[in-house]
């Protein structure tokens, strides 16, 4: 998958892209991530990317011209093609006003051939970017951050780990919180999540569970013991305990997932 990040702070991504799974996916050729400095697409001496809002009010707004120029320079399909899903490309405008990011959205993004993440700053981005350039507006949660860089990195991380082969152990992304596998097991239907091929969302219509609790050595730490069943070596009992524990933890921490 190709990912492009558009930002006025390209150095922000130096660290995060160079660690762990994101780094490995790039080294393995599974992900190609490019960071574009929005100021490169300005034409004035001060490399101006922002201006005052029409109608007055606080703060500055990111201007449309550099954003349109930047995206037009990287060879994307026209917006209509992207909106109609005739191409596997998406331009995502990071915005607190967007639709909520989730594991389901991450799975859909992981099927794309190309994703562009546009990071806002200041009071936000000229609305014509949402109306005429972006394919979708995405929020990472109901809170306001100072810029779209952290949300962009969060999305890159969540999506990269869903690219087949990006994780050392393929099973690990299938058995995590919000994955369909938990849901199927909890309902007693069994079976693994299908391979991420084709255009359909992977975990559509699933009520998902949180992951089950994990333990490692020592079995007794300060008198707090690991559940006996995990040490007993009976795989069926371990599986049963994990299903029950995942359900219990979901009920306790995220009952909304069960109500859905
Ligand atoms: N005035 C905007 C509002 O109230 O919705 C907030 C602008 S925020 C200070 C600046 C930039 O941070 C936004 O343009 C967006 O790119 C990013 N941002 C802030 N919160 C976000 C969130 N929850 N999800 C995604 N991006 C966010």
mmCIF file of C-alpha atoms and ligand atoms in Angstrom:
data_model
loop_
_atom_site.group_PDB
_atom_site.id
_atom_site.type_symbol
_atom_site.label_atom_id
_atom_site.label_comp_id
_atom_site.label_asym_id
_atom_site.label_seq_id
_atom_site.Cartn_x
_atom_site.Cartn_y
_atom_site.Cartn_z
ATOM 1 C CA UNK A 1 0.000 0.000 0.000
ATOM 2 C CA UNK A 2 1.142 3.516 -0.761
ATOM 3 C CA UNK A 3 0.490 6.192 1.850
ATOM 4 C CA UNK A 4 1.065 9.917 1.444
ATOM 5 C CA UNK A 5 0.975 12.292 4.376
ATOM 6 C CA UNK A 6 0.511 16.013 3.748
ATOM 7 C CA UNK A 7 1.613 18.235 6.604
ATOM 8 C CA UNK A 8 3.263 21.521 7.511
ATOM 9 C CA UNK A 9 5.429 19.584 10.003
ATOM 10 C CA UNK A 10 7.125 16.799 7.997
ATOM 11 C CA UNK A 11 9.767 16.246 10.690
ATOM 12 C CA UNK A 12 7.016 15.194 13.078
ATOM 13 C CA UNK A 13 6.961 11.781 11.370
ATOM 14 C CA UNK A 14 10.691 11.074 11.576
ATOM 15 C CA UNK A 15 10.439 9.051 14.772
ATOM 16 C CA UNK A 16 7.067 7.321 14.506
ATOM 17 C CA UNK A 17 7.619 5.947 11.001
ATOM 18 C CA UNK A 18 10.998 4.512 11.936
ATOM 19 C CA UNK A 19 9.932 2.037 14.605
ATOM 20 C CA UNK A 20 8.254 -1.327 14.936
ATOM 21 C CA UNK A 21 5.756 -2.693 12.488
ATOM 22 C CA UNK A 22 5.518 0.518 10.445
ATOM 23 C CA UNK A 23 9.236 0.445 9.817
ATOM 24 C CA UNK A 24 9.256 -3.269 9.069
ATOM 25 C CA UNK A 25 6.364 -3.000 6.625
ATOM 26 C CA UNK A 26 8.310 -0.341 4.720
ATOM 27 C CA UNK A 27 11.489 -2.409 4.709
ATOM 28 C CA UNK A 28 9.554 -5.426 3.444
ATOM 29 C CA UNK A 29 8.040 -3.346 0.624
ATOM 30 C CA UNK A 30 4.493 -3.817 1.973
ATOM 31 C CA UNK A 31 4.034 -0.126 2.674
ATOM 32 C CA UNK A 32 5.524 2.885 0.929
ATOM 33 C CA UNK A 33 4.991 5.978 3.050
ATOM 34 C CA UNK A 34 5.866 9.431 1.772
ATOM 35 C CA UNK A 35 5.638 12.671 3.720
ATOM 36 C CA UNK A 36 4.958 15.885 1.790
ATOM 37 C CA UNK A 37 5.800 19.322 3.142
ATOM 38 C CA UNK A 38 2.819 21.542 2.344
ATOM 39 C CA UNK A 39 5.058 24.618 2.234
ATOM 40 C CA UNK A 40 6.743 23.194 -0.870
ATOM 41 C CA UNK A 41 3.491 23.992 -2.679
ATOM 42 C CA UNK A 42 3.396 27.697 -1.881
ATOM 43 C CA UNK A 43 4.659 30.443 -4.198
ATOM 44 C CA UNK A 44 5.356 33.409 -1.961
ATOM 45 C CA UNK A 45 8.512 34.424 -0.146
ATOM 46 C CA UNK A 46 7.065 33.510 3.264
ATOM 47 C CA UNK A 47 5.754 30.115 2.104
ATOM 48 C CA UNK A 48 2.325 31.012 3.443
ATOM 49 C CA UNK A 49 -0.034 28.093 4.052
ATOM 50 C CA UNK A 50 -2.683 29.842 6.174
ATOM 51 C CA UNK A 51 -4.856 32.947 6.214
ATOM 52 C CA UNK A 52 -7.519 34.664 8.334
ATOM 53 C CA UNK A 53 -11.049 33.253 8.316
ATOM 54 C CA UNK A 54 -13.725 34.961 6.279
ATOM 55 C CA UNK A 55 -16.440 36.252 8.594
ATOM 56 C CA UNK A 56 -13.927 37.002 11.324
ATOM 57 C CA UNK A 57 -13.092 35.053 14.429
ATOM 58 C CA UNK A 58 -10.070 33.549 16.111
ATOM 59 C CA UNK A 59 -7.194 31.685 14.536
ATOM 60 C CA UNK A 60 -6.000 30.937 11.054
ATOM 61 C CA UNK A 61 -7.224 28.534 8.399
ATOM 62 C CA UNK A 62 -5.148 26.388 6.041
ATOM 63 C CA UNK A 63 -5.497 27.786 2.514
ATOM 64 C CA UNK A 64 -6.869 25.580 -0.264
ATOM 65 C CA UNK A 65 -4.318 26.356 -3.023
ATOM 66 C CA UNK A 66 -1.248 24.539 -1.611
ATOM 67 C CA UNK A 67 -3.358 21.500 -0.665
ATOM 68 C CA UNK A 68 -4.936 21.210 -4.109
ATOM 69 C CA UNK A 69 -1.550 21.711 -5.782
ATOM 70 C CA UNK A 70 0.118 19.140 -3.587
ATOM 71 C CA UNK A 71 -2.505 16.477 -4.243
ATOM 72 C CA UNK A 72 -2.672 17.272 -7.943
ATOM 73 C CA UNK A 73 1.098 16.721 -8.146
ATOM 74 C CA UNK A 74 1.063 13.153 -6.823
ATOM 75 C CA UNK A 75 -0.996 11.527 -9.563
ATOM 76 C CA UNK A 76 -4.276 10.589 -7.905
ATOM 77 C CA UNK A 77 -7.450 9.485 -9.649
ATOM 78 C CA UNK A 78 -10.194 12.158 -9.927
ATOM 79 C CA UNK A 79 -12.397 12.621 -6.861
ATOM 80 C CA UNK A 80 -15.482 11.162 -8.610
ATOM 81 C CA UNK A 81 -13.588 7.917 -9.303
ATOM 82 C CA UNK A 82 -12.511 7.723 -5.668
ATOM 83 C CA UNK A 83 -16.002 8.485 -4.348
ATOM 84 C CA UNK A 84 -17.571 5.837 -6.584
ATOM 85 C CA UNK A 85 -14.950 3.344 -5.327
ATOM 86 C CA UNK A 86 -13.899 2.667 -8.911
ATOM 87 C CA UNK A 87 -10.296 3.029 -7.751
ATOM 88 C CA UNK A 88 -8.725 1.796 -4.546
ATOM 89 C CA UNK A 89 -7.616 5.263 -3.493
ATOM 90 C CA UNK A 90 -8.783 7.583 -0.794
ATOM 91 C CA UNK A 91 -7.921 11.098 0.306
ATOM 92 C CA UNK A 92 -8.621 11.371 4.011
ATOM 93 C CA UNK A 93 -8.951 14.778 5.600
ATOM 94 C CA UNK A 94 -8.206 14.511 9.313
ATOM 95 C CA UNK A 95 -10.850 16.506 11.126
ATOM 96 C CA UNK A 96 -12.627 16.527 14.474
ATOM 97 C CA UNK A 97 -15.795 16.985 12.395
ATOM 98 C CA UNK A 98 -15.254 13.742 10.484
ATOM 99 C CA UNK A 99 -16.696 10.256 10.745
ATOM 100 C CA UNK A 100 -15.238 8.212 13.542
ATOM 101 C CA UNK A 101 -12.182 6.035 12.880
ATOM 102 C CA UNK A 102 -12.493 2.431 14.062
ATOM 103 C CA UNK A 103 -11.033 -1.013 13.475
ATOM 104 C CA UNK A 104 -13.671 -1.505 10.771
ATOM 105 C CA UNK A 105 -12.534 1.635 8.952
ATOM 106 C CA UNK A 106 -8.900 0.535 9.397
ATOM 107 C CA UNK A 107 -9.740 -2.794 7.722
ATOM 108 C CA UNK A 108 -11.364 -0.959 4.818
ATOM 109 C CA UNK A 109 -8.346 1.329 4.448
ATOM 110 C CA UNK A 110 -6.031 -1.702 4.484
ATOM 111 C CA UNK A 111 -7.664 -2.819 1.204
ATOM 112 C CA UNK A 112 -6.688 0.412 -0.544
ATOM 113 C CA UNK A 113 -3.791 0.662 -2.930
ATOM 114 C CA UNK A 114 -3.232 4.269 -1.973
ATOM 115 C CA UNK A 115 -4.279 6.443 0.946
ATOM 116 C CA UNK A 116 -3.525 10.149 1.335
ATOM 117 C CA UNK A 117 -3.774 11.686 4.798
ATOM 118 C CA UNK A 118 -4.201 15.460 4.961
ATOM 119 C CA UNK A 119 -3.218 16.966 8.304
ATOM 120 C CA UNK A 120 -4.974 20.157 9.352
ATOM 121 C CA UNK A 121 -3.616 22.760 11.784
ATOM 122 C CA UNK A 122 -4.756 25.980 13.458
ATOM 123 C CA UNK A 123 -8.558 26.442 13.245
ATOM 124 C CA UNK A 124 -8.715 23.823 10.526
ATOM 125 C CA UNK A 125 -8.730 23.560 6.750
ATOM 126 C CA UNK A 126 -10.642 25.618 4.162
ATOM 127 C CA UNK A 127 -13.928 23.709 3.737
ATOM 128 C CA UNK A 128 -13.462 23.438 -0.042
ATOM 129 C CA UNK A 129 -10.846 20.767 0.634
ATOM 130 C CA UNK A 130 -13.532 18.604 2.276
ATOM 131 C CA UNK A 131 -16.055 19.461 -0.437
ATOM 132 C CA UNK A 132 -14.004 19.124 -3.602
ATOM 133 C CA UNK A 133 -10.732 17.311 -2.858
ATOM 134 C CA UNK A 134 -11.022 14.812 -0.009
ATOM 135 C CA UNK A 135 -12.793 11.488 -0.371
ATOM 136 C CA UNK A 136 -13.703 11.402 3.313
ATOM 137 C CA UNK A 137 -13.300 13.291 6.568
ATOM 138 C CA UNK A 138 -12.139 11.172 9.478
ATOM 139 C CA UNK A 139 -11.963 11.911 13.193
ATOM 140 C CA UNK A 140 -9.979 9.760 15.593
ATOM 141 C CA UNK A 141 -12.254 10.553 18.527
ATOM 142 C CA UNK A 142 -14.475 13.086 20.191
ATOM 143 C CA UNK A 143 -11.770 15.477 21.301
ATOM 144 C CA UNK A 144 -9.849 18.285 19.635
ATOM 145 C CA UNK A 145 -6.131 17.926 18.954
ATOM 146 C CA UNK A 146 -3.767 20.666 17.765
ATOM 147 C CA UNK A 147 -3.117 19.067 14.409
ATOM 148 C CA UNK A 148 -3.804 16.118 12.138
ATOM 149 C CA UNK A 149 -0.321 14.645 12.495
ATOM 150 C CA UNK A 150 -1.047 12.394 15.495
ATOM 151 C CA UNK A 151 -4.324 11.175 13.943
ATOM 152 C CA UNK A 152 -2.506 10.466 10.653
ATOM 153 C CA UNK A 153 0.130 8.436 12.449
ATOM 154 C CA UNK A 154 -2.499 6.599 14.434
ATOM 155 C CA UNK A 155 -4.289 5.632 11.213
ATOM 156 C CA UNK A 156 -1.036 4.577 9.504
ATOM 157 C CA UNK A 157 -0.217 2.347 12.470
ATOM 158 C CA UNK A 158 -3.658 0.717 12.710
ATOM 159 C CA UNK A 159 -3.855 0.151 8.951
ATOM 160 C CA UNK A 160 -0.288 -1.078 8.464
ATOM 161 C CA UNK A 161 -0.688 -3.902 10.952
ATOM 162 C CA UNK A 162 -3.652 -5.173 8.904
ATOM 163 C CA UNK A 163 -1.652 -5.469 5.684
ATOM 164 C CA UNK A 164 -1.083 -9.192 5.135
ATOM 165 C CA UNK A 165 2.477 -10.084 6.085
ATOM 166 C CA UNK A 166 3.154 -6.912 8.089
ATOM 167 C CA UNK A 167 2.933 -8.697 11.423
ATOM 168 C CA UNK A 168 5.419 -11.468 12.060
ATOM 169 C CA UNK A 169 2.657 -13.710 13.316
ATOM 170 C CA UNK A 170 -0.378 -13.503 11.009
ATOM 171 C CA UNK A 171 -2.680 -14.702 13.763
ATOM 172 C CA UNK A 172 -1.938 -11.746 15.953
ATOM 173 C CA UNK A 173 -4.133 -9.280 14.083
ATOM 174 C CA UNK A 174 -6.948 -11.825 13.892
ATOM 175 C CA UNK A 175 -7.167 -12.338 17.628
ATOM 176 C CA UNK A 176 -7.087 -8.802 18.890
ATOM 177 C CA UNK A 177 -9.689 -6.488 20.314
ATOM 178 C CA UNK A 178 -12.449 -5.596 17.816
ATOM 179 C CA UNK A 179 -11.550 -8.454 15.449
ATOM 180 C CA UNK A 180 -14.286 -10.624 13.952
ATOM 181 C CA UNK A 181 -12.650 -13.814 15.178
ATOM 182 C CA UNK A 182 -13.490 -13.023 18.766
ATOM 183 C CA UNK A 183 -17.016 -12.332 17.777
ATOM 184 C CA UNK A 184 -17.447 -15.606 15.933
ATOM 185 C CA UNK A 185 -15.858 -17.581 18.725
ATOM 186 C CA UNK A 186 -17.984 -15.863 21.309
ATOM 187 C CA UNK A 187 -21.094 -16.789 19.376
ATOM 188 C CA UNK A 188 -19.826 -20.340 19.025
ATOM 189 C CA UNK A 189 -19.655 -20.339 15.225
ATOM 190 C CA UNK A 190 -15.858 -20.676 15.073
ATOM 191 C CA UNK A 191 -13.751 -20.020 11.968
ATOM 192 C CA UNK A 192 -11.092 -17.477 11.119
ATOM 193 C CA UNK A 193 -11.519 -14.064 9.577
ATOM 194 C CA UNK A 194 -11.368 -14.258 5.770
ATOM 195 C CA UNK A 195 -8.221 -13.113 3.998
ATOM 196 C CA UNK A 196 -8.315 -9.405 3.132
ATOM 197 C CA UNK A 197 -9.019 -9.771 -0.573
ATOM 198 C CA UNK A 198 -11.815 -8.231 -2.636
ATOM 199 C CA UNK A 199 -13.513 -4.916 -1.964
ATOM 200 C CA UNK A 200 -15.838 -5.753 0.918
ATOM 201 C CA UNK A 201 -15.225 -4.497 4.426
ATOM 202 C CA UNK A 202 -13.739 -7.308 6.496
ATOM 203 C CA UNK A 203 -15.569 -6.917 9.742
ATOM 204 C CA UNK A 204 -18.875 -5.517 8.611
ATOM 205 C CA UNK A 205 -21.908 -6.137 10.833
ATOM 206 C CA UNK A 206 -19.882 -7.715 13.618
ATOM 207 C CA UNK A 207 -20.411 -7.137 17.270
ATOM 208 C CA UNK A 208 -16.837 -7.230 18.412
ATOM 209 C CA UNK A 209 -15.252 -8.090 21.721
ATOM 210 C CA UNK A 210 -12.187 -6.765 23.433
ATOM 211 C CA UNK A 211 -9.135 -8.991 23.595
ATOM 212 C CA UNK A 212 -8.832 -11.482 26.462
ATOM 213 C CA UNK A 213 -6.302 -10.782 29.256
ATOM 214 C CA UNK A 214 -2.714 -11.885 28.648
ATOM 215 C CA UNK A 215 -0.199 -13.085 31.245
ATOM 216 C CA UNK A 216 3.480 -14.022 31.154
ATOM 217 C CA UNK A 217 6.101 -15.259 33.638
ATOM 218 C CA UNK A 218 6.368 -15.221 36.602
ATOM 219 C CA UNK A 219 3.256 -17.276 37.351
ATOM 220 C CA UNK A 220 3.225 -15.760 40.840
ATOM 221 C CA UNK A 221 4.117 -12.071 41.061
ATOM 222 C CA UNK A 222 3.909 -10.569 44.537
ATOM 223 C CA UNK A 223 1.259 -13.109 45.400
ATOM 224 C CA UNK A 224 -0.900 -12.271 42.356
ATOM 225 C CA UNK A 225 -1.261 -15.547 40.535
ATOM 226 C CA UNK A 226 -1.915 -16.301 36.887
ATOM 227 C CA UNK A 227 -5.247 -18.201 36.475
ATOM 228 C CA UNK A 228 -4.570 -21.939 36.937
ATOM 229 C CA UNK A 229 -6.276 -22.852 33.683
ATOM 230 C CA UNK A 230 -3.603 -21.022 31.656
ATOM 231 C CA UNK A 231 -0.862 -23.104 33.204
ATOM 232 C CA UNK A 232 -2.674 -26.464 32.982
ATOM 233 C CA UNK A 233 -1.888 -27.085 29.294
ATOM 234 C CA UNK A 234 -5.483 -28.014 28.305
ATOM 235 C CA UNK A 235 -6.035 -26.102 25.059
ATOM 236 C CA UNK A 236 -9.826 -26.447 25.038
ATOM 237 C CA UNK A 237 -10.073 -25.155 28.595
ATOM 238 C CA UNK A 238 -7.739 -22.276 27.781
ATOM 239 C CA UNK A 239 -9.893 -21.358 24.764
ATOM 240 C CA UNK A 240 -13.063 -21.478 26.888
ATOM 241 C CA UNK A 241 -11.506 -19.355 29.608
ATOM 242 C CA UNK A 242 -10.319 -16.798 27.056
ATOM 243 C CA UNK A 243 -13.739 -16.490 25.450
ATOM 244 C CA UNK A 244 -15.387 -15.977 28.831
ATOM 245 C CA UNK A 245 -12.691 -13.530 29.966
ATOM 246 C CA UNK A 246 -13.003 -11.482 26.734
ATOM 247 C CA UNK A 247 -16.749 -11.306 27.192
ATOM 248 C CA UNK A 248 -16.437 -10.333 30.849
ATOM 249 C CA UNK A 249 -13.880 -7.619 30.084
ATOM 250 C CA UNK A 250 -16.020 -6.229 27.268
ATOM 251 C CA UNK A 251 -19.041 -6.173 29.571
ATOM 252 C CA UNK A 252 -17.020 -4.350 32.224
ATOM 253 C CA UNK A 253 -15.098 -1.807 30.093
ATOM 254 C CA UNK A 254 -17.131 -1.438 26.889
ATOM 255 C CA UNK A 255 -20.726 -2.593 27.363
ATOM 256 C CA UNK A 256 -21.645 -0.439 24.359
ATOM 257 C CA UNK A 257 -19.933 -3.000 22.096
ATOM 258 C CA UNK A 258 -22.283 -5.727 23.312
ATOM 259 C CA UNK A 259 -25.369 -3.533 23.066
ATOM 260 C CA UNK A 260 -24.574 -2.790 19.422
HETATM 261 N N1 LIG B 1 -11.749 24.098 14.745
HETATM 262 C C1 LIG B 1 -11.709 22.684 14.620
HETATM 263 C C2 LIG B 1 -12.944 22.085 15.268
HETATM 264 O O1 LIG B 1 -13.390 22.600 16.276
HETATM 265 O O2 LIG B 1 -13.431 21.048 14.768
HETATM 266 C C3 LIG B 1 -10.470 22.096 15.300
HETATM 267 C C4 LIG B 1 -9.218 22.342 14.557
HETATM 268 S S1 LIG B 1 -7.842 21.494 15.271
HETATM 269 C C5 LIG B 1 -7.279 22.643 16.452
HETATM 270 C C6 LIG B 1 -6.635 21.538 14.011
HETATM 271 C C7 LIG B 1 -6.523 20.270 13.198
HETATM 272 O O3 LIG B 1 -6.259 19.159 14.027
HETATM 273 C C8 LIG B 1 -7.746 19.864 12.425
HETATM 274 O O4 LIG B 1 -7.852 20.566 11.194
HETATM 275 C C9 LIG B 1 -7.532 18.394 12.196
HETATM 276 O O5 LIG B 1 -6.708 18.126 11.093
HETATM 277 C C10 LIG B 1 -6.781 17.985 13.461
HETATM 278 N N2 LIG B 1 -7.649 17.345 14.451
HETATM 279 C C11 LIG B 1 -8.033 17.836 15.650
HETATM 280 N N3 LIG B 1 -8.800 16.988 16.317
HETATM 281 C C12 LIG B 1 -8.929 15.905 15.534
HETATM 282 C C13 LIG B 1 -9.623 14.671 15.664
HETATM 283 N N4 LIG B 1 -10.334 14.390 16.728
HETATM 284 N N5 LIG B 1 -9.529 13.780 14.650
HETATM 285 C C14 LIG B 1 -8.799 14.056 13.539
HETATM 286 N N6 LIG B 1 -8.127 15.213 13.366
HETATM 287 C C15 LIG B 1 -8.194 16.120 14.336
#
